[in-house]
mmCIF file of C-alpha atoms in Angstrom:
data_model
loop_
_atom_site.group_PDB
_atom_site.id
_atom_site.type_symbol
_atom_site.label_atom_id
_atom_site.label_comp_id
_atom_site.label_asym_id
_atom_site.label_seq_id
_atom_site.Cartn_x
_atom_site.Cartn_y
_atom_site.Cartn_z
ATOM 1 C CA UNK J 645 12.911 15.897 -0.171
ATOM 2 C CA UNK J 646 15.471 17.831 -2.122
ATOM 3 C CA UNK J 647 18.021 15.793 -2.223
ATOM 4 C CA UNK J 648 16.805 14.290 -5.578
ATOM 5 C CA UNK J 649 16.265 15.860 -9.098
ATOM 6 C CA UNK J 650 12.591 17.526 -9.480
ATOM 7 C CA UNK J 651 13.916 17.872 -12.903
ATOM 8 C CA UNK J 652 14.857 14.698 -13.924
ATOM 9 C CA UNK J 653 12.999 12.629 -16.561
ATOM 10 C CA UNK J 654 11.462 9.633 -15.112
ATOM 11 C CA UNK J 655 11.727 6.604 -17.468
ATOM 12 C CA UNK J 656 9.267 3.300 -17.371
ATOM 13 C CA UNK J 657 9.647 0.099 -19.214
ATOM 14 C CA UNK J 658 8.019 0.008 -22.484
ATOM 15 C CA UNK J 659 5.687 -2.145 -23.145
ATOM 16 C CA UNK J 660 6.195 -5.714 -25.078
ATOM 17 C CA UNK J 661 4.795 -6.694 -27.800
ATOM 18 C CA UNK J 662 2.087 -8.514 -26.488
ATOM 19 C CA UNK J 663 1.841 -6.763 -22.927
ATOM 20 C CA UNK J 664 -0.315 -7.460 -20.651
ATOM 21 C CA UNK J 665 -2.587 -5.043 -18.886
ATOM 22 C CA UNK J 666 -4.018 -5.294 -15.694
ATOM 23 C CA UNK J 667 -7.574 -3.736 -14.360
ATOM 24 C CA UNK J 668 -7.374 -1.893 -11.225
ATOM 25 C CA UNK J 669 -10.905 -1.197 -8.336
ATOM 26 C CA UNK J 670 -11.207 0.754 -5.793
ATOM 27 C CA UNK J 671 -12.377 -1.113 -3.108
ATOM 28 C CA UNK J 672 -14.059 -0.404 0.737
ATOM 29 C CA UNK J 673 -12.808 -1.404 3.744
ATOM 30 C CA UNK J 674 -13.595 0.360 6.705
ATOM 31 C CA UNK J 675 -13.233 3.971 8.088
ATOM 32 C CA UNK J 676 -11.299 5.416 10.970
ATOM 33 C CA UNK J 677 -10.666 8.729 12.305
ATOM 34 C CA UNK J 678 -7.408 10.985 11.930
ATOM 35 C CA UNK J 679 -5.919 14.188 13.873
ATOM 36 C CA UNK J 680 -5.070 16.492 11.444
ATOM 37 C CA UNK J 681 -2.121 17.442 13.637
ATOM 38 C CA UNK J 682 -0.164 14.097 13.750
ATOM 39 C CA UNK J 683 -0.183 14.022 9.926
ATOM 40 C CA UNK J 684 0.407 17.305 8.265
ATOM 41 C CA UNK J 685 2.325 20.400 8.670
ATOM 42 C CA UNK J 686 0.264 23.652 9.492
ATOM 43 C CA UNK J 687 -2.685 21.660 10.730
ATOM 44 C CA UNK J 688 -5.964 23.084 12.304
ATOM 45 C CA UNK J 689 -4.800 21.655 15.816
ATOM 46 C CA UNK J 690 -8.877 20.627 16.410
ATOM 47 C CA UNK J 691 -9.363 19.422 13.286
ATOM 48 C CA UNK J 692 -10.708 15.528 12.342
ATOM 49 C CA UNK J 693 -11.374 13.871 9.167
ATOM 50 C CA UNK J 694 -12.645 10.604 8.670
ATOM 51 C CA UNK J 695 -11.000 8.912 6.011
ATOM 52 C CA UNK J 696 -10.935 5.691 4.025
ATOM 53 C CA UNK J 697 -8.222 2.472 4.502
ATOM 54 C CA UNK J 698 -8.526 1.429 0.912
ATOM 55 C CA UNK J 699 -7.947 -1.791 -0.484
ATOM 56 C CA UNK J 700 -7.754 -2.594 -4.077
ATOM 57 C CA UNK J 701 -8.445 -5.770 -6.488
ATOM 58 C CA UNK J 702 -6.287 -6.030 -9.227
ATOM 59 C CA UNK J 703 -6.700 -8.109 -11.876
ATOM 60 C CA UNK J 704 -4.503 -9.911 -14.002
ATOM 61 C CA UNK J 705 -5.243 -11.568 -17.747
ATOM 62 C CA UNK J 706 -4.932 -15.179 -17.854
ATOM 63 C CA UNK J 707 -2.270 -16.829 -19.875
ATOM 64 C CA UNK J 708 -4.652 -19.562 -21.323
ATOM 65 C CA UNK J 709 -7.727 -18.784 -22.804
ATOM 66 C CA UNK J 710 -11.535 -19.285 -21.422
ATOM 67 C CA UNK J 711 -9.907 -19.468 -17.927
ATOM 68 C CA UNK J 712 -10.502 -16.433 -15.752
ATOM 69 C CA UNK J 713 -8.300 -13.717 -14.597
ATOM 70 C CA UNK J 714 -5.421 -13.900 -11.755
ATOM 71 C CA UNK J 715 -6.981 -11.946 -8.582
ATOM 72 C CA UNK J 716 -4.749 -9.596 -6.664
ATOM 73 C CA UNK J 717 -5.854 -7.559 -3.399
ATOM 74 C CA UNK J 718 -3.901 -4.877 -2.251
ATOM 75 C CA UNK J 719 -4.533 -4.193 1.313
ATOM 76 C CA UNK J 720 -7.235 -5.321 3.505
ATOM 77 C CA UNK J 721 -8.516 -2.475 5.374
ATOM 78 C CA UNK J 722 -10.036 -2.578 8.778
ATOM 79 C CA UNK J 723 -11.240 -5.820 10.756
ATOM 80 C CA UNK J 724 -14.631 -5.951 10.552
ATOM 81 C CA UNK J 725 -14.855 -7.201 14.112
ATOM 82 C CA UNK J 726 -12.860 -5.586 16.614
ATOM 83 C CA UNK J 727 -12.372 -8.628 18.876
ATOM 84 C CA UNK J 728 -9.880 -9.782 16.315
ATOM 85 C CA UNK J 729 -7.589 -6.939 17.674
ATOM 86 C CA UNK J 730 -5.440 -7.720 20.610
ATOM 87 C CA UNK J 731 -5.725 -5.183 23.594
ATOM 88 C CA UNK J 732 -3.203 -2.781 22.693
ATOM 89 C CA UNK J 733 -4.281 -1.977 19.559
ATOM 90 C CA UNK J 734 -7.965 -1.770 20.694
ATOM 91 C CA UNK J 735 -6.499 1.136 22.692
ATOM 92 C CA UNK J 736 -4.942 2.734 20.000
ATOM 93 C CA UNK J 737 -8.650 1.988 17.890
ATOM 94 C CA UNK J 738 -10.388 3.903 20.469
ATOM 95 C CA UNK J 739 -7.927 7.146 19.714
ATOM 96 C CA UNK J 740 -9.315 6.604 16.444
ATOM 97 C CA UNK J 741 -12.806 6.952 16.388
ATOM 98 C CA UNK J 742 -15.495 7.306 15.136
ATOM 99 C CA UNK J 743 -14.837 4.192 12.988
ATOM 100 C CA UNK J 744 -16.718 1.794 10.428
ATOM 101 C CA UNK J 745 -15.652 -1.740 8.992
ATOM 102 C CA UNK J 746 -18.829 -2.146 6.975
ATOM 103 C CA UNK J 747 -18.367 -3.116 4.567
ATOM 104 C CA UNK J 748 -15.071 -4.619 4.665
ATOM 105 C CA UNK J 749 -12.780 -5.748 1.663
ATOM 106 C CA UNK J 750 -14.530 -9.280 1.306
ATOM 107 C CA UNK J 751 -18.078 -7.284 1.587
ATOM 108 C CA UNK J 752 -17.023 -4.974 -1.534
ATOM 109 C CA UNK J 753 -15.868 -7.849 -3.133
ATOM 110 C CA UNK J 754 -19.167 -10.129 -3.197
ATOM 111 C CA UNK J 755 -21.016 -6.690 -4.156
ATOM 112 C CA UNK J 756 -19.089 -6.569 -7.061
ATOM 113 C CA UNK J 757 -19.824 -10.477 -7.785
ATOM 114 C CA UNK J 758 -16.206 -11.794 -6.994
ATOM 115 C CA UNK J 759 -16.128 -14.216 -3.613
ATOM 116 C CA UNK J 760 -12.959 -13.726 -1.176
ATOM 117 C CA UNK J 761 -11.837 -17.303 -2.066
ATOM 118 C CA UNK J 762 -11.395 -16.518 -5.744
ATOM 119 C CA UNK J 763 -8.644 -14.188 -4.313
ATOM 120 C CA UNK J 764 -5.528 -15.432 -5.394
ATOM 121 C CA UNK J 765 -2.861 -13.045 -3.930
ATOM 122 C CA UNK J 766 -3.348 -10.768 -0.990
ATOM 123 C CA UNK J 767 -0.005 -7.652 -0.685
ATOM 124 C CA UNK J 768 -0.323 -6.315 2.708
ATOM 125 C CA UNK J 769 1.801 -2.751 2.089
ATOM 126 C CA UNK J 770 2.486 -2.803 5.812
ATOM 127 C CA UNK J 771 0.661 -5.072 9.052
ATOM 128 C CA UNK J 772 -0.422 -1.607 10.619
ATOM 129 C CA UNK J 773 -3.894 -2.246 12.314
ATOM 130 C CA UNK J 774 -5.871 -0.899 9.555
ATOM 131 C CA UNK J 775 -3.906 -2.290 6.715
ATOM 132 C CA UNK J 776 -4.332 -6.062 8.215
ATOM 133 C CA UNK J 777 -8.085 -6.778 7.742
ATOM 134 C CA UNK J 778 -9.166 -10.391 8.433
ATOM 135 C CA UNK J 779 -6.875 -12.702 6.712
ATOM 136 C CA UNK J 780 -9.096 -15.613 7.371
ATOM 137 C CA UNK J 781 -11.446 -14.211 4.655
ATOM 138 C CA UNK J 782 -8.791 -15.391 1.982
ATOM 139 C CA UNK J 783 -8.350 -18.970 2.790
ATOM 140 C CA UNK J 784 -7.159 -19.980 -1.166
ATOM 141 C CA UNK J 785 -4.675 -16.487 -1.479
ATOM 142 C CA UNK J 786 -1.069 -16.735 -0.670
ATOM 143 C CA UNK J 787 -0.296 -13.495 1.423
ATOM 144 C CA UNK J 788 3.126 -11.700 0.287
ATOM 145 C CA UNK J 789 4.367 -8.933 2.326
ATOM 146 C CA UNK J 790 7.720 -7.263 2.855
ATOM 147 C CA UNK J 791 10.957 -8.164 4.632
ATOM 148 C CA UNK J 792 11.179 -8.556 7.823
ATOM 149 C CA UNK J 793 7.157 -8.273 8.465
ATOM 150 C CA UNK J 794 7.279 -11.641 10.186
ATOM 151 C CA UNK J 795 9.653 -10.521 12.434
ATOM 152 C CA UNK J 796 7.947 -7.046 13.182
ATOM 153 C CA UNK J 797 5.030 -9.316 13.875
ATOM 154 C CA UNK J 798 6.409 -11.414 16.389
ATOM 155 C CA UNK J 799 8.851 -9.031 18.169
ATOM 156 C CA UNK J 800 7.390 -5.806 17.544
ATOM 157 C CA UNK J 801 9.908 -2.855 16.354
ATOM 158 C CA UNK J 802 11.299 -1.489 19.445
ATOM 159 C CA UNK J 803 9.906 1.261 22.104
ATOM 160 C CA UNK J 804 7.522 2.943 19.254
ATOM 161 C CA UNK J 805 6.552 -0.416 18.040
ATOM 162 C CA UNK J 806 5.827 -2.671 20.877
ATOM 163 C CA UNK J 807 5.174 -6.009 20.170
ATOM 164 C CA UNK J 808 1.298 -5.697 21.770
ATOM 165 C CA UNK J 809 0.322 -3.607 19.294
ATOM 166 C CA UNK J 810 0.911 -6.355 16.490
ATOM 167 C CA UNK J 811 -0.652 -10.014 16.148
ATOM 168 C CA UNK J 812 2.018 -12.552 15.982
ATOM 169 C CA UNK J 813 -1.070 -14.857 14.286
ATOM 170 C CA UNK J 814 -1.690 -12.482 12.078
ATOM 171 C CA UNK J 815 -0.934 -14.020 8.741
ATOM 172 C CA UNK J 816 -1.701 -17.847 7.453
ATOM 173 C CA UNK J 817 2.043 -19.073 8.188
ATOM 174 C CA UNK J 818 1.590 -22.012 5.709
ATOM 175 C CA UNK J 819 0.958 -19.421 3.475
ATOM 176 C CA UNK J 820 2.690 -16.359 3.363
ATOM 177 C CA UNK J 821 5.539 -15.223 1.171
ATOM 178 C CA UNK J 822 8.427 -12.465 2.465
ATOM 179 C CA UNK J 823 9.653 -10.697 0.083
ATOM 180 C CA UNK J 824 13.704 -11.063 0.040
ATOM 181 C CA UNK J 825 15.406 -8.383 1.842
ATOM 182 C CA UNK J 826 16.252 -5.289 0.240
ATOM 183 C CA UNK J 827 19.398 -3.659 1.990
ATOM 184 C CA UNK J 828 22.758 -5.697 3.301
ATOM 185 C CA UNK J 829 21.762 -5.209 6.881
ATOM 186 C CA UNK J 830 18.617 -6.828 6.634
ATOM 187 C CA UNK J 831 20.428 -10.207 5.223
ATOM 188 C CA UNK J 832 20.132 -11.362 8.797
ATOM 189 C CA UNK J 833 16.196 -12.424 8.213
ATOM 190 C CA UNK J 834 17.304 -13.750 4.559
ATOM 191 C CA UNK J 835 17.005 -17.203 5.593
ATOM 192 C CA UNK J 836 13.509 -17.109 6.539
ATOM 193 C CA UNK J 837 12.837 -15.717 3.224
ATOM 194 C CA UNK J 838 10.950 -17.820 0.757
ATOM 195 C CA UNK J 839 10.850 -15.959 -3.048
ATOM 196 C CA UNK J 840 10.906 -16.798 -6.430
ATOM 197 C CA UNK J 841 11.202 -12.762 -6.900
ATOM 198 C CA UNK J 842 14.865 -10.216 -7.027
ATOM 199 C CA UNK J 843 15.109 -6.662 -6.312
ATOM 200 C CA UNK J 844 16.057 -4.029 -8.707
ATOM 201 C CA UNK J 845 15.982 -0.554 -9.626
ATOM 202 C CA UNK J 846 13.229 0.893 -11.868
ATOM 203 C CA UNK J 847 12.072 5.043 -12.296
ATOM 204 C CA UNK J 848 13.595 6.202 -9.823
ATOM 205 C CA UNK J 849 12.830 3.286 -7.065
ATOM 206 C CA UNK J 850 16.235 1.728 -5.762
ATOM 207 C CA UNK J 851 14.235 -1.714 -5.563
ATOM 208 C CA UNK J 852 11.185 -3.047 -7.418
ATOM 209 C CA UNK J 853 10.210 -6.768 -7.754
ATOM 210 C CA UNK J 854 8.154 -8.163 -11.364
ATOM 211 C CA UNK J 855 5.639 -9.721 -9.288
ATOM 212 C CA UNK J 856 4.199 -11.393 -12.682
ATOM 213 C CA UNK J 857 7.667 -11.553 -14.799
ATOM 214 C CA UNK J 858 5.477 -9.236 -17.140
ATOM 215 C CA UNK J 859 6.036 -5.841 -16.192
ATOM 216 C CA UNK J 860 2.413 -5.260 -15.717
ATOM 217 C CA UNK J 861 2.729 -5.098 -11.504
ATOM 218 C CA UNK J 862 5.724 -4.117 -9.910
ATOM 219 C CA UNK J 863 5.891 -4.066 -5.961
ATOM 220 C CA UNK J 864 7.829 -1.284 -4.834
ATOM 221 C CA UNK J 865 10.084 -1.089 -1.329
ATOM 222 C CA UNK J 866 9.011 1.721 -0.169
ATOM 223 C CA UNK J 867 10.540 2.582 3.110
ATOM 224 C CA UNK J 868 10.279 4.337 6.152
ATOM 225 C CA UNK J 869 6.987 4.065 7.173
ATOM 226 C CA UNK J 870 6.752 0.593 8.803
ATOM 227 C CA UNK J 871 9.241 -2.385 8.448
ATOM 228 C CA UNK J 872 7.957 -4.056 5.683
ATOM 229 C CA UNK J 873 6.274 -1.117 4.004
ATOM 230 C CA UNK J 874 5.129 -1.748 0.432
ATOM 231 C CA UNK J 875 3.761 0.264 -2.852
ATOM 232 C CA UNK J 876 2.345 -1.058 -6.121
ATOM 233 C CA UNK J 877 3.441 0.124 -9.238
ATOM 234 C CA UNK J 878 0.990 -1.309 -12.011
ATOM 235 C CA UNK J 879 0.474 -0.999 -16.245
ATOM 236 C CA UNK J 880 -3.267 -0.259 -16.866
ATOM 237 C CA UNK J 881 -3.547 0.645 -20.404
ATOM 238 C CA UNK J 882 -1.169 2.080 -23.407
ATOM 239 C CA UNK J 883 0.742 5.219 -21.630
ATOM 240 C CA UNK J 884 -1.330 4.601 -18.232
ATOM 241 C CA UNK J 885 -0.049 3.486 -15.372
ATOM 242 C CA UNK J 886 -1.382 3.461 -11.200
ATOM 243 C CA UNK J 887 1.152 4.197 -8.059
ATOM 244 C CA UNK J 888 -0.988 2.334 -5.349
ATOM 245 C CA UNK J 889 1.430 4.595 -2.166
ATOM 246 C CA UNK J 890 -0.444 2.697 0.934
ATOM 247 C CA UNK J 891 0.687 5.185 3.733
ATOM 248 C CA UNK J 892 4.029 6.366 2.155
ATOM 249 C CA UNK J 893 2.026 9.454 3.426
ATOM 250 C CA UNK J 894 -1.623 10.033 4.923
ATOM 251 C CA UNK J 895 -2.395 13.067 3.014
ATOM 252 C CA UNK J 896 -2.132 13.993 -0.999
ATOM 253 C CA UNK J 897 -1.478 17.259 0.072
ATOM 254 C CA UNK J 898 2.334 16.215 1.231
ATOM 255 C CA UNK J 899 2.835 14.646 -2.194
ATOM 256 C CA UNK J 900 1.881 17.588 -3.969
ATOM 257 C CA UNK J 901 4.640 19.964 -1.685
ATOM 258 C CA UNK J 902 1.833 21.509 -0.146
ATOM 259 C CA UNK J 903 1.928 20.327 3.303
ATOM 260 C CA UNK J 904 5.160 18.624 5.012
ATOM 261 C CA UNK J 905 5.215 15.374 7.597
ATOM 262 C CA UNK J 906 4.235 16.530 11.078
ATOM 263 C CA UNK J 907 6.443 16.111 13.773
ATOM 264 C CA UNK J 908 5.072 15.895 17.366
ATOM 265 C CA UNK J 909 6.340 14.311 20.697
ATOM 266 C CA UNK J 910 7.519 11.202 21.533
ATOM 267 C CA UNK J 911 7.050 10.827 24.798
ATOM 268 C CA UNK J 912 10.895 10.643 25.522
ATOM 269 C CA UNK J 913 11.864 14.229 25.275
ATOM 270 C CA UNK J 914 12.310 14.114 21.244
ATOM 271 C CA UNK J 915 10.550 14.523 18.398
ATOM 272 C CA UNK J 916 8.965 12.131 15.902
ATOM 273 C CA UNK J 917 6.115 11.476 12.860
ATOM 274 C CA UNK J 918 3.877 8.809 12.233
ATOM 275 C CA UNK J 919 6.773 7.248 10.445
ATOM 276 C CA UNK J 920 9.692 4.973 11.869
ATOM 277 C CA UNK J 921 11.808 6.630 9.795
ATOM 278 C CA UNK J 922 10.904 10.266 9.240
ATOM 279 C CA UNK J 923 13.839 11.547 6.669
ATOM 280 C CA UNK J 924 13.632 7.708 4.776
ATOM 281 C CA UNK J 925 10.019 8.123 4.453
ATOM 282 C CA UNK J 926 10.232 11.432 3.034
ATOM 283 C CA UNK J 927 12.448 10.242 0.243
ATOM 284 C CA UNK J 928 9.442 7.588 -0.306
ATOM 285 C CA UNK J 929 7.566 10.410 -0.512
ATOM 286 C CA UNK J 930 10.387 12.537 -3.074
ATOM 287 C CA UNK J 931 10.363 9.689 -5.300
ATOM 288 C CA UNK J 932 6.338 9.121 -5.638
ATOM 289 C CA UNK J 933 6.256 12.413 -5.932
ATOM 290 C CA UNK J 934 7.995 12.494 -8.943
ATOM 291 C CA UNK J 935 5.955 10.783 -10.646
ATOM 292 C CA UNK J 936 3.276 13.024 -10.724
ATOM 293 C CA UNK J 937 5.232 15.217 -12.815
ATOM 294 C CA UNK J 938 3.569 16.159 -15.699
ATOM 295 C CA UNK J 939 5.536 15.477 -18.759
ATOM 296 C CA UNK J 940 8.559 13.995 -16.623
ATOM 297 C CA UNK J 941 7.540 10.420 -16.969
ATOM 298 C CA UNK J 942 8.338 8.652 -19.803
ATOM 299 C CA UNK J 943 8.456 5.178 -20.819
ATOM 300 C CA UNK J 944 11.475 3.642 -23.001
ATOM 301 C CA UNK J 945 11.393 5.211 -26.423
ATOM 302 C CA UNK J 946 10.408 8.209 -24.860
ATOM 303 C CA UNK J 947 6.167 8.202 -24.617
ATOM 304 C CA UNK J 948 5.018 10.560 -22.702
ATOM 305 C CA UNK J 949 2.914 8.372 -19.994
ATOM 306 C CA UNK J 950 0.871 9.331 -16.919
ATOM 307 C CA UNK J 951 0.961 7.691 -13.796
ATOM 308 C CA UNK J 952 -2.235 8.135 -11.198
ATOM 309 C CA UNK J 953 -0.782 7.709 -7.889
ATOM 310 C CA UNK J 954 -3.909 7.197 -4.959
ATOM 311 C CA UNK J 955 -2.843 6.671 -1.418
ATOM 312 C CA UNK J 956 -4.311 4.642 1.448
ATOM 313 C CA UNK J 957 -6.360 7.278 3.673
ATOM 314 C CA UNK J 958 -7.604 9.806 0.883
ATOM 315 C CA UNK J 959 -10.772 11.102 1.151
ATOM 316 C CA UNK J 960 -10.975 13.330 -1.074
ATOM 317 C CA UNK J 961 -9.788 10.622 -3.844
ATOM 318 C CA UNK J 962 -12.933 8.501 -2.770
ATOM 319 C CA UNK J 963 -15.633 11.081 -2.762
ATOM 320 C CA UNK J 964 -14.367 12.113 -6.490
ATOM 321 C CA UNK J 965 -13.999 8.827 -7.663
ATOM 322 C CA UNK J 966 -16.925 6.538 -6.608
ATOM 323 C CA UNK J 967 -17.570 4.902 -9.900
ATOM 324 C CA UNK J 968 -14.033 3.810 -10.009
ATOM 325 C CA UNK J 969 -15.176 0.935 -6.734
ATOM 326 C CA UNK J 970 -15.326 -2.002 -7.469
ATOM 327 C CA UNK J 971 -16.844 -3.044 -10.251
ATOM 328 C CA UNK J 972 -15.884 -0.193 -11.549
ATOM 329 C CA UNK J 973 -12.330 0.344 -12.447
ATOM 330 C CA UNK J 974 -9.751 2.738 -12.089
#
């Protein structure tokens, strides 16, 4: 994680003249159970959490007036019945326990008033088992995730990433988006690409993607975690902006520098993390981390902003910010 500038202003787009905001929840879905050991340096080597697999609703301002907002999820959280897993990962669900999928993204949703099928979008940040939900929740959203997801799906991701351990039927096929790939050796899985979106650098990222042509959401490639992986980058308010990381890292504590990325056994005589890519994922994690800088980040014209970044499985996020669920707001 040294390899880049701590020092280094970080610079943002400014915002237009009529910008659009988007409104950001916290939302619940599900529960599962984490060795402290297989995530963080230094770990207690007996100790358990149980931790959140948030999801999030953003929301995005119409264009036209008395018409009502553009509905985003990010992330769907846990299944909320575990018959919807195939075998393999059933296994891996019972290394994982205790567990809880009530309530689930679509529950949090009606409790806040807002149905699943007045979702318009659903970004999966990776198809990890507890990332996935149940798709079938959101039969009116388009599901975008990123390159070469489809493939992951079908084939798996070699000896680490069997293909049992992944749903080939995963996703609505008539109506799911791939992102475009990022890098030159992914251009094999370009022509099953369908986009209307381009790659390019922003703050620090190598790639980002407009997802509204707005600059009020950007997705983010964020690698090294899963093939695929995603992060949202999003304009809340004047000089406030949300990093949405989903599991660029399982614990605030590496983002901060205070803990590393664990390594532990493969099972083949090496070492390895919880990542695909251990050293790419920890330049995810550099760049994020970044951002948290205070008085680093800066947007075009040079005010100061702050950007909240809130990652996937932390706790200790949700217990301090429960009024900011859904329909509260970030």
């Amino acid at each position: 994680m040294s390899s880049l500038d701590d020092h280094e202003t970080i610079t943002l787009p400014a915002p237009a003249p009529n910008q659009n905001y988007v409104s950001i929840s916290a939302l619940d879905a599900g529960h599962l159970t984490l060795p402290e050991k297989l995530f963080v340096t230094d770990a207690d080597p007996d100790k358990r959490a149980t931790v959140p697999s948030l999801s999030f609703l953003i929301q995005h301002p119409s264009q036209h007036p008395k018409t009502t907002p553009t509905n985003l999820v990010f992330d769907l959280g846990l299944k909320r019945d575990v018959s919807g897993y195939r075998a393999a990962q059933q296994d891996h669900i019972a290394q994982r326990q205790p567990t809880t999928a009530s309530p689930d993204a679509a529950a949090s949703l009606r409790a806040g008033g807002l149905e699943p099928t007045d979702i318009n979008t659903v970004i999966l940040s990776h198809v990890h088992w507890d990332h996935v939900g149940t798709p079938a929740d959101f039969p009116n959203a388009e599901f975008v995730v990123g390159s070469g997801t489809q493939h992951l799906l079908a084939h798996g991701g070699g000896p680490l990433y069997p293909a049992d351990i992944f749903n080939p039927d995963e996703l609505p096929s008539d109506r799911t988006r791939e992102l475009p790939p990022v890098r030159a050796s992914d251009a094999a899985h370009a022509s099953a690409c369908q986009t209307r979106h381009a790659w390019t650098p922003l703050a620090g990222f190598p790639a980002v993607v407009d997802f509204y042509g707005d600059g009020s959401v950007y997705v983010v490639d964020a690698p090294g975690h899963l093939v695929g992986h995603v992060n949202v980058l999003a304009r809340t308010a004047p000089g406030k902006w949300v990093y949405l990381g989903g599991d660029c890292c399982h614990d605030a504590r590496i983002l901060s520098g205070e803990k590393g990325i664990a390594l532990y056994g493969d099972g083949r005589g090496g070492l390895r993390s919880v990542h695909a890519d251990t050293e790419v994922a920890a330049g995810t994690v550099a760049r994020i981390a970044r951002l948290m800088k205070q008085g680093r980040v800066r947007e075009e014209g040079g005010r100061e902003v702050r950007v909240e970044v809130v990652v996937a499985h932390d706790g200790v996020w949700r217990e301090g910010n429960r009024g900011r669920f859904w329909p509260g707001r970030l």
